């Protein structure tokens, strides 16, 4: 949807670990499902073998053979095949139940994340047509607003919420914010502020008490199970939270929260 608003081409990344020619069928399905979406190119992920191997050749041949129907609706040029990324465990982000390992969990994790990123950059430079992808990006066709104030863009674009008028503070909401509770959508916090909420951060790990004079609590996502011992030790804060909940005040918790 964002690509349609911007008039930007989409590069479709397809998991090719268990398929070859059907990558072209998947791309064609995406292109025809929404004719207003510009499908400019295809990248195959998790390929077997090298960039010149049989797996990549089969996929490339299939995408190029569909050029009569697999086309970028913005330029009417055939969708390009930009190459395939091979399977490489050195680039894999380690998983855990209900999520991923965070890059800043420890110094070792930070170093490992940097190494993984460097390896992925090298793979992309070795296996993908990056110049072709950049050239495709230059075909973004979003019209500029006219000098007379009348937009030439054919579809409605939402007004950025940052331009909404901020109301005066109507309430104070305590936001759990530390290593145990760290997953928040910035838009949600921004909209709460726009609605008149003062957001007051506190740490369930280290704050001895809840912030004073709060009207609500917001516990976001995270991995509290990794910090269970520390959370258990913070008895004074746990008692504050329990008392706040029992008072009937507003409490919102999601995911790990």
PDB file of C-alpha atoms in Angstrom:
ATOM      1  CA  UNK A   1       0.000   0.000   0.000  1.00  0.00           C
ATOM      2  CA  UNK A   2       2.842   2.392   0.825  1.00  0.00           C
ATOM      3  CA  UNK A   3       4.508   1.544  -2.488  1.00  0.00           C
ATOM      4  CA  UNK A   4       1.269   2.387  -4.302  1.00  0.00           C
ATOM      5  CA  UNK A   5       1.056   5.765  -2.540  1.00  0.00           C
ATOM      6  CA  UNK A   6       4.657   6.551  -3.451  1.00  0.00           C
ATOM      7  CA  UNK A   7       4.442   5.165  -6.970  1.00  0.00           C
ATOM      8  CA  UNK A   8       7.470   3.089  -5.972  1.00  0.00           C
ATOM      9  CA  UNK A   9       8.474  -0.249  -7.461  1.00  0.00           C
ATOM     10  CA  UNK A  10       8.412  -3.337  -5.267  1.00  0.00           C
ATOM     11  CA  UNK A  11      11.171  -5.929  -5.172  1.00  0.00           C
ATOM     12  CA  UNK A  12       9.552  -9.215  -4.172  1.00  0.00           C
ATOM     13  CA  UNK A  13      11.760 -11.502  -2.060  1.00  0.00           C
ATOM     14  CA  UNK A  14      10.631 -15.121  -2.397  1.00  0.00           C
ATOM     15  CA  UNK A  15      11.721 -18.029  -0.204  1.00  0.00           C
ATOM     16  CA  UNK A  16      13.105 -20.392  -2.851  1.00  0.00           C
ATOM     17  CA  UNK A  17      14.353 -23.049  -0.446  1.00  0.00           C
ATOM     18  CA  UNK A  18      11.794 -25.574  -1.688  1.00  0.00           C
ATOM     19  CA  UNK A  19      10.917 -24.313  -5.157  1.00  0.00           C
ATOM     20  CA  UNK A  20      12.396 -23.158  -8.447  1.00  0.00           C
ATOM     21  CA  UNK A  21      10.167 -22.296 -11.455  1.00  0.00           C
ATOM     22  CA  UNK A  22       7.203 -21.610  -9.174  1.00  0.00           C
ATOM     23  CA  UNK A  23       9.012 -18.482  -7.934  1.00  0.00           C
ATOM     24  CA  UNK A  24       7.822 -16.895 -11.191  1.00  0.00           C
ATOM     25  CA  UNK A  25       4.269 -18.074 -10.519  1.00  0.00           C
ATOM     26  CA  UNK A  26       4.404 -16.526  -7.038  1.00  0.00           C
ATOM     27  CA  UNK A  27       5.630 -13.244  -8.481  1.00  0.00           C
ATOM     28  CA  UNK A  28       2.923 -13.289 -11.157  1.00  0.00           C
ATOM     29  CA  UNK A  29       0.297 -13.893  -8.489  1.00  0.00           C
ATOM     30  CA  UNK A  30       1.424 -10.823  -6.566  1.00  0.00           C
ATOM     31  CA  UNK A  31       1.518  -8.712  -9.727  1.00  0.00           C
ATOM     32  CA  UNK A  32      -1.980  -9.669 -10.868  1.00  0.00           C
ATOM     33  CA  UNK A  33      -3.567  -9.648  -7.412  1.00  0.00           C
ATOM     34  CA  UNK A  34      -3.193  -5.866  -7.260  1.00  0.00           C
ATOM     35  CA  UNK A  35      -2.696  -4.382 -10.750  1.00  0.00           C
ATOM     36  CA  UNK A  36      -1.919  -0.956  -9.247  1.00  0.00           C
ATOM     37  CA  UNK A  37       1.113  -2.313  -7.393  1.00  0.00           C
ATOM     38  CA  UNK A  38       4.386  -1.956  -9.298  1.00  0.00           C
ATOM     39  CA  UNK A  39       6.247  -5.255  -9.208  1.00  0.00           C
ATOM     40  CA  UNK A  40       9.638  -4.170 -10.490  1.00  0.00           C
ATOM     41  CA  UNK A  41      11.789  -7.142  -9.640  1.00  0.00           C
ATOM     42  CA  UNK A  42      12.287 -10.452  -7.890  1.00  0.00           C
ATOM     43  CA  UNK A  43      14.950 -11.747  -5.506  1.00  0.00           C
ATOM     44  CA  UNK A  44      15.144 -15.428  -4.605  1.00  0.00           C
ATOM     45  CA  UNK A  45      16.148 -16.153  -1.019  1.00  0.00           C
ATOM     46  CA  UNK A  46      17.605 -19.359   0.451  1.00  0.00           C
ATOM     47  CA  UNK A  47      18.856 -20.756  -2.840  1.00  0.00           C
ATOM     48  CA  UNK A  48      20.996 -23.858  -3.091  1.00  0.00           C
ATOM     49  CA  UNK A  49      24.402 -23.611  -4.701  1.00  0.00           C
ATOM     50  CA  UNK A  50      26.232 -20.638  -6.153  1.00  0.00           C
ATOM     51  CA  UNK A  51      24.948 -17.615  -8.064  1.00  0.00           C
ATOM     52  CA  UNK A  52      25.771 -19.430 -11.300  1.00  0.00           C
ATOM     53  CA  UNK A  53      24.301 -22.749 -10.170  1.00  0.00           C
ATOM     54  CA  UNK A  54      21.356 -24.660 -11.585  1.00  0.00           C
ATOM     55  CA  UNK A  55      18.891 -23.470  -8.938  1.00  0.00           C
ATOM     56  CA  UNK A  56      19.392 -19.798  -9.770  1.00  0.00           C
ATOM     57  CA  UNK A  57      19.362 -20.486 -13.514  1.00  0.00           C
ATOM     58  CA  UNK A  58      16.022 -22.297 -13.283  1.00  0.00           C
ATOM     59  CA  UNK A  59      14.479 -19.382 -11.381  1.00  0.00           C
ATOM     60  CA  UNK A  60      15.978 -16.760 -13.673  1.00  0.00           C
ATOM     61  CA  UNK A  61      14.760 -18.602 -16.785  1.00  0.00           C
ATOM     62  CA  UNK A  62      11.249 -18.909 -15.337  1.00  0.00           C
ATOM     63  CA  UNK A  63      11.001 -15.207 -14.406  1.00  0.00           C
ATOM     64  CA  UNK A  64      12.400 -14.058 -17.739  1.00  0.00           C
ATOM     65  CA  UNK A  65      10.173 -16.434 -19.710  1.00  0.00           C
ATOM     66  CA  UNK A  66       7.134 -14.811 -18.059  1.00  0.00           C
ATOM     67  CA  UNK A  67       8.196 -11.329 -19.212  1.00  0.00           C
ATOM     68  CA  UNK A  68       5.160 -11.058 -21.474  1.00  0.00           C
ATOM     69  CA  UNK A  69       2.831 -10.958 -18.454  1.00  0.00           C
ATOM     70  CA  UNK A  70       5.155 -10.310 -15.502  1.00  0.00           C
ATOM     71  CA  UNK A  71       5.663  -6.580 -15.977  1.00  0.00           C
ATOM     72  CA  UNK A  72       6.075  -3.425 -13.945  1.00  0.00           C
ATOM     73  CA  UNK A  73       2.776  -1.588 -14.421  1.00  0.00           C
ATOM     74  CA  UNK A  74       4.532   1.758 -13.849  1.00  0.00           C
ATOM     75  CA  UNK A  75       7.058   1.448 -16.671  1.00  0.00           C
ATOM     76  CA  UNK A  76       5.572  -1.455 -18.631  1.00  0.00           C
ATOM     77  CA  UNK A  77       9.029  -3.022 -18.530  1.00  0.00           C
ATOM     78  CA  UNK A  78       9.468  -6.705 -17.633  1.00  0.00           C
ATOM     79  CA  UNK A  79      10.009  -7.408 -13.941  1.00  0.00           C
ATOM     80  CA  UNK A  80      13.702  -8.042 -13.431  1.00  0.00           C
ATOM     81  CA  UNK A  81      15.324 -10.990 -11.713  1.00  0.00           C
ATOM     82  CA  UNK A  82      18.005  -9.502  -9.465  1.00  0.00           C
ATOM     83  CA  UNK A  83      19.598 -12.739  -8.304  1.00  0.00           C
ATOM     84  CA  UNK A  84      19.444 -15.138  -5.397  1.00  0.00           C
ATOM     85  CA  UNK A  85      20.847 -15.185  -1.879  1.00  0.00           C
ATOM     86  CA  UNK A  86      22.286 -18.547  -0.846  1.00  0.00           C
ATOM     87  CA  UNK A  87      21.523 -20.347   2.373  1.00  0.00           C
ATOM     88  CA  UNK A  88      24.027 -19.161   4.966  1.00  0.00           C
ATOM     89  CA  UNK A  89      23.637 -19.938   8.647  1.00  0.00           C
ATOM     90  CA  UNK A  90      26.098 -17.182   9.487  1.00  0.00           C
ATOM     91  CA  UNK A  91      23.385 -14.675   8.519  1.00  0.00           C
ATOM     92  CA  UNK A  92      20.543 -16.347  10.396  1.00  0.00           C
ATOM     93  CA  UNK A  93      19.110 -14.439  13.339  1.00  0.00           C
ATOM     94  CA  UNK A  94      18.741 -16.850  16.283  1.00  0.00           C
ATOM     95  CA  UNK A  95      15.166 -17.425  17.357  1.00  0.00           C
ATOM     96  CA  UNK A  96      13.495 -18.113  20.655  1.00  0.00           C
ATOM     97  CA  UNK A  97       9.927 -18.941  21.621  1.00  0.00           C
ATOM     98  CA  UNK A  98       7.637 -16.137  20.395  1.00  0.00           C
ATOM     99  CA  UNK A  99      10.432 -14.000  19.056  1.00  0.00           C
ATOM    100  CA  UNK A 100      14.029 -13.267  18.191  1.00  0.00           C
ATOM    101  CA  UNK A 101      17.175 -12.625  20.158  1.00  0.00           C
ATOM    102  CA  UNK A 102      17.759  -8.889  20.621  1.00  0.00           C
ATOM    103  CA  UNK A 103      21.059  -7.492  19.287  1.00  0.00           C
ATOM    104  CA  UNK A 104      21.741  -5.511  22.462  1.00  0.00           C
ATOM    105  CA  UNK A 105      21.061  -8.225  25.034  1.00  0.00           C
ATOM    106  CA  UNK A 106      24.778  -8.497  25.767  1.00  0.00           C
ATOM    107  CA  UNK A 107      28.112  -7.285  24.468  1.00  0.00           C
ATOM    108  CA  UNK A 108      28.597 -10.656  22.815  1.00  0.00           C
ATOM    109  CA  UNK A 109      25.198 -10.393  21.105  1.00  0.00           C
ATOM    110  CA  UNK A 110      26.046  -6.908  19.818  1.00  0.00           C
ATOM    111  CA  UNK A 111      29.320  -8.138  18.308  1.00  0.00           C
ATOM    112  CA  UNK A 112      27.556 -11.147  16.789  1.00  0.00           C
ATOM    113  CA  UNK A 113      24.833  -8.944  15.264  1.00  0.00           C
ATOM    114  CA  UNK A 114      27.472  -6.715  13.668  1.00  0.00           C
ATOM    115  CA  UNK A 115      29.306  -9.737  12.270  1.00  0.00           C
ATOM    116  CA  UNK A 116      26.043 -11.158  10.907  1.00  0.00           C
ATOM    117  CA  UNK A 117      25.220  -7.853   9.228  1.00  0.00           C
ATOM    118  CA  UNK A 118      28.661  -7.641   7.612  1.00  0.00           C
ATOM    119  CA  UNK A 119      28.269 -11.174   6.267  1.00  0.00           C
ATOM    120  CA  UNK A 120      24.846 -10.366   4.819  1.00  0.00           C
ATOM    121  CA  UNK A 121      26.215  -7.234   3.123  1.00  0.00           C
ATOM    122  CA  UNK A 122      28.983  -9.323   1.537  1.00  0.00           C
ATOM    123  CA  UNK A 123      26.462 -11.916   0.301  1.00  0.00           C
ATOM    124  CA  UNK A 124      24.287  -9.235  -1.258  1.00  0.00           C
ATOM    125  CA  UNK A 125      27.242  -7.624  -3.009  1.00  0.00           C
ATOM    126  CA  UNK A 126      28.385 -11.009  -4.336  1.00  0.00           C
ATOM    127  CA  UNK A 127      25.021 -12.352  -5.484  1.00  0.00           C
ATOM    128  CA  UNK A 128      22.576  -9.540  -6.288  1.00  0.00           C
ATOM    129  CA  UNK A 129      22.413  -6.966  -9.048  1.00  0.00           C
ATOM    130  CA  UNK A 130      22.533  -3.998  -6.682  1.00  0.00           C
ATOM    131  CA  UNK A 131      23.069  -1.505  -9.509  1.00  0.00           C
ATOM    132  CA  UNK A 132      19.905  -2.801 -11.146  1.00  0.00           C
ATOM    133  CA  UNK A 133      17.961  -2.453  -7.891  1.00  0.00           C
ATOM    134  CA  UNK A 134      19.179   1.132  -7.459  1.00  0.00           C
ATOM    135  CA  UNK A 135      18.276   1.931 -11.055  1.00  0.00           C
ATOM    136  CA  UNK A 136      14.809   0.519 -10.482  1.00  0.00           C
ATOM    137  CA  UNK A 137      14.434   2.715  -7.415  1.00  0.00           C
ATOM    138  CA  UNK A 138      15.027   5.792  -9.541  1.00  0.00           C
ATOM    139  CA  UNK A 139      11.805   5.064 -11.431  1.00  0.00           C
ATOM    140  CA  UNK A 140       9.675   6.021  -8.415  1.00  0.00           C
ATOM    141  CA  UNK A 141       6.843   7.985 -10.014  1.00  0.00           C
ATOM    142  CA  UNK A 142       5.151   9.774  -7.143  1.00  0.00           C
ATOM    143  CA  UNK A 143       3.858  13.093  -8.561  1.00  0.00           C
ATOM    144  CA  UNK A 144       4.753  16.263  -6.706  1.00  0.00           C
ATOM    145  CA  UNK A 145       1.935  18.538  -5.470  1.00  0.00           C
ATOM    146  CA  UNK A 146       1.184  21.303  -7.943  1.00  0.00           C
ATOM    147  CA  UNK A 147       2.105  24.930  -7.273  1.00  0.00           C
ATOM    148  CA  UNK A 148      -1.593  25.757  -7.044  1.00  0.00           C
ATOM    149  CA  UNK A 149      -2.103  23.502  -4.054  1.00  0.00           C
ATOM    150  CA  UNK A 150      -3.982  20.797  -5.946  1.00  0.00           C
ATOM    151  CA  UNK A 151      -2.346  17.410  -5.525  1.00  0.00           C
ATOM    152  CA  UNK A 152      -1.815  15.401  -8.688  1.00  0.00           C
ATOM    153  CA  UNK A 153      -1.686  12.177  -6.677  1.00  0.00           C
ATOM    154  CA  UNK A 154      -4.655  10.000  -7.647  1.00  0.00           C
ATOM    155  CA  UNK A 155      -5.202   8.381  -4.247  1.00  0.00           C
ATOM    156  CA  UNK A 156      -5.819   9.838  -0.818  1.00  0.00           C
ATOM    157  CA  UNK A 157      -2.745  10.105   1.380  1.00  0.00           C
ATOM    158  CA  UNK A 158      -3.361  10.164   5.141  1.00  0.00           C
ATOM    159  CA  UNK A 159      -2.411  13.358   6.939  1.00  0.00           C
ATOM    160  CA  UNK A 160       0.738  12.708   9.006  1.00  0.00           C
ATOM    161  CA  UNK A 161      -0.228  12.360  12.634  1.00  0.00           C
ATOM    162  CA  UNK A 162       2.685  14.585  13.607  1.00  0.00           C
ATOM    163  CA  UNK A 163       0.706  17.541  12.241  1.00  0.00           C
ATOM    164  CA  UNK A 164      -2.270  16.875  14.462  1.00  0.00           C
ATOM    165  CA  UNK A 165      -2.824  19.465  17.176  1.00  0.00           C
ATOM    166  CA  UNK A 166      -1.604  18.271  20.553  1.00  0.00           C
ATOM    167  CA  UNK A 167      -4.156  18.666  23.323  1.00  0.00           C
ATOM    168  CA  UNK A 168      -3.337  19.613  26.882  1.00  0.00           C
ATOM    169  CA  UNK A 169      -2.430  16.791  29.225  1.00  0.00           C
ATOM    170  CA  UNK A 170      -5.508  15.017  30.518  1.00  0.00           C
ATOM    171  CA  UNK A 171      -3.872  12.119  32.327  1.00  0.00           C
ATOM    172  CA  UNK A 172      -0.564  10.512  33.284  1.00  0.00           C
ATOM    173  CA  UNK A 173       0.232   6.995  32.068  1.00  0.00           C
ATOM    174  CA  UNK A 174       3.101   4.968  33.487  1.00  0.00           C
ATOM    175  CA  UNK A 175       5.051   3.199  30.711  1.00  0.00           C
ATOM    176  CA  UNK A 176       7.104   0.119  31.619  1.00  0.00           C
ATOM    177  CA  UNK A 177      10.369   0.752  29.811  1.00  0.00           C
ATOM    178  CA  UNK A 178      13.519  -1.305  30.328  1.00  0.00           C
ATOM    179  CA  UNK A 179      15.245  -4.459  29.081  1.00  0.00           C
ATOM    180  CA  UNK A 180      12.301  -6.622  30.160  1.00  0.00           C
ATOM    181  CA  UNK A 181       9.601  -4.488  28.479  1.00  0.00           C
ATOM    182  CA  UNK A 182      10.902  -2.782  25.360  1.00  0.00           C
ATOM    183  CA  UNK A 183       8.557  -3.523  22.429  1.00  0.00           C
ATOM    184  CA  UNK A 184       6.365  -0.523  21.648  1.00  0.00           C
ATOM    185  CA  UNK A 185       5.005   0.894  18.421  1.00  0.00           C
ATOM    186  CA  UNK A 186       6.096   4.536  18.315  1.00  0.00           C
ATOM    187  CA  UNK A 187       2.802   5.488  16.639  1.00  0.00           C
ATOM    188  CA  UNK A 188       0.834   4.191  19.632  1.00  0.00           C
ATOM    189  CA  UNK A 189       2.859   6.299  22.056  1.00  0.00           C
ATOM    190  CA  UNK A 190       2.611   9.304  19.758  1.00  0.00           C
ATOM    191  CA  UNK A 191      -1.172   8.995  19.484  1.00  0.00           C
ATOM    192  CA  UNK A 192      -1.490   8.739  23.258  1.00  0.00           C
ATOM    193  CA  UNK A 193       0.402  12.018  23.559  1.00  0.00           C
ATOM    194  CA  UNK A 194      -1.777  13.590  20.879  1.00  0.00           C
ATOM    195  CA  UNK A 195      -4.838  12.518  22.849  1.00  0.00           C
ATOM    196  CA  UNK A 196      -3.537  14.332  25.918  1.00  0.00           C
ATOM    197  CA  UNK A 197      -1.637  11.665  27.838  1.00  0.00           C
ATOM    198  CA  UNK A 198       1.594  12.421  29.642  1.00  0.00           C
ATOM    199  CA  UNK A 199       3.780   9.323  29.333  1.00  0.00           C
ATOM    200  CA  UNK A 200       5.865   8.613  32.425  1.00  0.00           C
ATOM    201  CA  UNK A 201       8.471   5.859  31.985  1.00  0.00           C
ATOM    202  CA  UNK A 202       9.474   3.557  34.811  1.00  0.00           C
ATOM    203  CA  UNK A 203      11.524   0.374  35.073  1.00  0.00           C
ATOM    204  CA  UNK A 204       9.939  -2.784  36.485  1.00  0.00           C
ATOM    205  CA  UNK A 205      13.513  -4.005  36.973  1.00  0.00           C
ATOM    206  CA  UNK A 206      14.972  -1.097  38.916  1.00  0.00           C
ATOM    207  CA  UNK A 207      12.267   1.397  39.964  1.00  0.00           C
ATOM    208  CA  UNK A 208      11.382   0.900  43.617  1.00  0.00           C
ATOM    209  CA  UNK A 209       7.906   2.402  43.198  1.00  0.00           C
ATOM    210  CA  UNK A 210       5.456   3.424  40.484  1.00  0.00           C
ATOM    211  CA  UNK A 211       5.556   7.074  39.364  1.00  0.00           C
ATOM    212  CA  UNK A 212       3.310   9.293  41.486  1.00  0.00           C
ATOM    213  CA  UNK A 213      -0.154  10.445  40.454  1.00  0.00           C
ATOM    214  CA  UNK A 214      -0.601   8.163  37.457  1.00  0.00           C
ATOM    215  CA  UNK A 215      -3.982   7.352  35.965  1.00  0.00           C
ATOM    216  CA  UNK A 216      -3.014   4.247  34.027  1.00  0.00           C
ATOM    217  CA  UNK A 217      -0.300   1.667  33.370  1.00  0.00           C
ATOM    218  CA  UNK A 218       0.971   0.401  30.028  1.00  0.00           C
ATOM    219  CA  UNK A 219       3.113  -2.754  29.876  1.00  0.00           C
ATOM    220  CA  UNK A 220       4.420  -3.401  26.370  1.00  0.00           C
ATOM    221  CA  UNK A 221       6.057  -6.429  24.857  1.00  0.00           C
ATOM    222  CA  UNK A 222       9.465  -7.834  25.627  1.00  0.00           C
ATOM    223  CA  UNK A 223      11.049 -10.835  27.246  1.00  0.00           C
ATOM    224  CA  UNK A 224      10.248 -10.610  30.957  1.00  0.00           C
ATOM    225  CA  UNK A 225      10.976 -14.336  31.273  1.00  0.00           C
ATOM    226  CA  UNK A 226      14.653 -13.552  30.756  1.00  0.00           C
ATOM    227  CA  UNK A 227      14.556 -11.207  33.743  1.00  0.00           C
ATOM    228  CA  UNK A 228      12.210 -13.181  35.983  1.00  0.00           C
ATOM    229  CA  UNK A 229      14.626 -13.324  38.916  1.00  0.00           C
ATOM    230  CA  UNK A 230      15.199  -9.550  38.917  1.00  0.00           C
ATOM    231  CA  UNK A 231      11.485  -8.837  38.546  1.00  0.00           C
ATOM    232  CA  UNK A 232      10.746 -11.192  41.427  1.00  0.00           C
ATOM    233  CA  UNK A 233      13.258  -9.399  43.658  1.00  0.00           C
ATOM    234  CA  UNK A 234      11.673  -5.979  43.075  1.00  0.00           C
ATOM    235  CA  UNK A 235       9.019  -6.627  45.689  1.00  0.00           C
ATOM    236  CA  UNK A 236       8.159  -3.004  46.414  1.00  0.00           C
ATOM    237  CA  UNK A 237       7.296  -2.270  42.789  1.00  0.00           C
ATOM    238  CA  UNK A 238       5.320  -5.510  42.446  1.00  0.00           C
ATOM    239  CA  UNK A 239       3.233  -4.498  45.438  1.00  0.00           C
ATOM    240  CA  UNK A 240       2.606  -1.083  43.887  1.00  0.00           C
ATOM    241  CA  UNK A 241       1.450  -2.688  40.628  1.00  0.00           C
ATOM    242  CA  UNK A 242      -0.818  -5.124  42.454  1.00  0.00           C
ATOM    243  CA  UNK A 243      -2.352  -2.340  44.514  1.00  0.00           C
ATOM    244  CA  UNK A 244      -2.849  -0.220  41.389  1.00  0.00           C
ATOM    245  CA  UNK A 245      -4.593  -3.094  39.602  1.00  0.00           C
ATOM    246  CA  UNK A 246      -6.825  -3.828  42.586  1.00  0.00           C
ATOM    247  CA  UNK A 247      -7.867  -0.177  42.736  1.00  0.00           C
ATOM    248  CA  UNK A 248      -9.734  -0.568  39.453  1.00  0.00           C
ATOM    249  CA  UNK A 249      -7.510   1.891  37.582  1.00  0.00           C
ATOM    250  CA  UNK A 250      -6.761   1.438  33.881  1.00  0.00           C
ATOM    251  CA  UNK A 251      -4.084  -1.134  33.035  1.00  0.00           C
ATOM    252  CA  UNK A 252      -3.145  -2.143  29.493  1.00  0.00           C
ATOM    253  CA  UNK A 253      -0.736  -4.995  28.855  1.00  0.00           C
ATOM    254  CA  UNK A 254       0.200  -6.639  25.571  1.00  0.00           C
ATOM    255  CA  UNK A 255       2.437  -9.489  24.463  1.00  0.00           C
ATOM    256  CA  UNK A 256       5.184  -9.946  27.088  1.00  0.00           C
ATOM    257  CA  UNK A 257       3.528  -7.352  29.261  1.00  0.00           C
TER     258      UNK A 257
END
